[in-house]
Amino acid sequence: MKVYKTVKGLQAYLKPFRKKRKKIGFVPTLGALHEGHMSLIKLSKEKSDITVCSIFVNPTQFNETSDLEKYPRTYEADSALLIAEGCDVLFFPSAPQVYPKDIETEVKIDFGKLDKVMEGAFRPGHFDGVAQVVKRLLDIVNPHQLYMGQKDFQQVAIVSHMMTHFKLKTELVVCPIIREPHGLAMSSRNERLSKKKRQAAGVIYETLQWVHDQKSEMSVHDLEEEAIDRLRIPGFRPEYFQIIDGHSLRPINHITKKKYVVACIAVWVEDVRLIDNIILQGQA
Ligand code: AMP
């Protein structure tokens, strides 16, 4: 696996492949890689000719300094996983490479309601940082395909909106959520949970599945209330549970047949904030 820390190095390496019309697949990450990330690499290996993974703990998307500081940095283990998976290129830039002084990287676009609800409401500025880093990384890598996880459902909506706004030609490929054996969605933050709470956090997915199974039996309001109640257990603090239209991300009152409907959740477990979601009906 080639490792590049500079934009110049990466672009020079990719140039001949681009000339030969090879398809470049790109998987941006914050590192602390796990099976969820690896599923994106796997899909890129299947669909694209060259797979580029980036590891960059982007400071502009962290709305709390303590979260940024506590974010795990596990370069050695990450690169071993990437090599084992057959990733072709790792881009591991410093902040000045991503945000050089002479380039305006801020993304000032109107996301409408997309960045005001759920994560946007609880993590002010987070999606401006996400849009900024993904736009900048796309400008650097210029991939044919961008692979992102459904795990971060709202992030996908923001990135998709940003890509449409800038008329980017890159295809956005959304990959399914990979889970731990007891159902907890894999996340780099899971490492910070105690063993007991990590096991117990399987209740988040159990709740999402329960909502999925009950969606025709109960009103949206009752489903949301009951879901929150199920998560009010010692050590858990649900932040939101919302049933939304999967396109607009607006809360919905009724699940009617033609709608694309998703249930999204954020829960604090100990001092770790976890998010998850389930598609109740329809597709993107
Ligand atoms: P992160 O390093 O958390 O920014 O994640 C990098 C990419 O991996 C994002 O597109 C995430 O949505 C995706 N990802 C993270 N966790 C999972 C998971 N459990 N299953 C599938 N994709 C995931």
mmCIF file of N, CA and C in Angstrom, residues 1 38 41-42 45 77-87:
data_model
loop_
_atom_site.group_PDB
_atom_site.id
_atom_site.type_symbol
_atom_site.label_atom_id
_atom_site.label_comp_id
_atom_site.label_asym_id
_atom_site.label_seq_id
_atom_site.Cartn_x
_atom_site.Cartn_y
_atom_site.Cartn_z
ATOM 1 N N MET A 1 0.851 -1.200 0.000
ATOM 2 C CA MET A 1 0.000 0.000 0.000
ATOM 3 C C MET A 1 0.886 1.249 0.000
ATOM 4 N N MET A 38 -13.968 -1.121 6.879
ATOM 5 C CA MET A 38 -13.428 -2.123 5.949
ATOM 6 C C MET A 38 -14.467 -2.553 4.911
ATOM 7 N N ILE A 41 -14.120 -0.209 2.124
ATOM 8 C CA ILE A 41 -12.914 -0.525 1.336
ATOM 9 C C ILE A 41 -13.203 -1.731 0.426
ATOM 10 N N LYS A 42 -13.858 -2.743 1.015
ATOM 11 C CA LYS A 42 -14.186 -3.955 0.242
ATOM 12 C C LYS A 42 -15.033 -3.608 -0.971
ATOM 13 N N LYS A 45 -13.056 -1.890 -3.552
ATOM 14 C CA LYS A 45 -12.194 -2.846 -4.267
ATOM 15 C C LYS A 45 -12.990 -3.598 -5.339
ATOM 16 N N ALA A 77 -2.308 0.268 13.691
ATOM 17 C CA ALA A 77 -3.356 -0.751 13.514
ATOM 18 C C ALA A 77 -4.170 -0.456 12.251
ATOM 19 N N ASP A 78 -4.451 0.806 12.002
ATOM 20 C CA ASP A 78 -5.231 1.191 10.816
ATOM 21 C C ASP A 78 -4.513 0.766 9.545
ATOM 22 N N SER A 79 -3.214 1.089 9.478
ATOM 23 C CA SER A 79 -2.531 0.784 8.222
ATOM 24 C C SER A 79 -2.417 -0.733 8.049
ATOM 25 N N ALA A 80 -2.279 -1.481 9.156
ATOM 26 C CA ALA A 80 -2.233 -2.951 9.036
ATOM 27 C C ALA A 80 -3.562 -3.485 8.484
ATOM 28 N N LEU A 81 -4.668 -2.938 8.974
ATOM 29 C CA LEU A 81 -5.984 -3.380 8.476
ATOM 30 C C LEU A 81 -6.137 -3.067 6.990
ATOM 31 N N LEU A 82 -5.708 -1.875 6.607
ATOM 32 C CA LEU A 82 -5.849 -1.457 5.198
ATOM 33 C C LEU A 82 -5.004 -2.344 4.281
ATOM 34 N N ILE A 83 -3.793 -2.658 4.747
ATOM 35 C CA ILE A 83 -2.919 -3.526 3.943
ATOM 36 C C ILE A 83 -3.573 -4.900 3.791
ATOM 37 N N ALA A 84 -4.094 -5.428 4.918
ATOM 38 C CA ALA A 84 -4.724 -6.759 4.884
ATOM 39 C C ALA A 84 -5.925 -6.780 3.931
ATOM 40 N N GLU A 85 -6.607 -5.647 3.811
ATOM 41 C CA GLU A 85 -7.802 -5.585 2.952
ATOM 42 C C GLU A 85 -7.438 -5.317 1.494
ATOM 43 N N GLY A 86 -6.161 -4.982 1.256
ATOM 44 C CA GLY A 86 -5.722 -4.731 -0.117
ATOM 45 C C GLY A 86 -5.994 -3.311 -0.593
ATOM 46 N N CYS A 87 -6.118 -2.383 0.340
ATOM 47 C CA CYS A 87 -6.302 -0.971 -0.040
ATOM 48 C C CYS A 87 -5.050 -0.518 -0.804
#
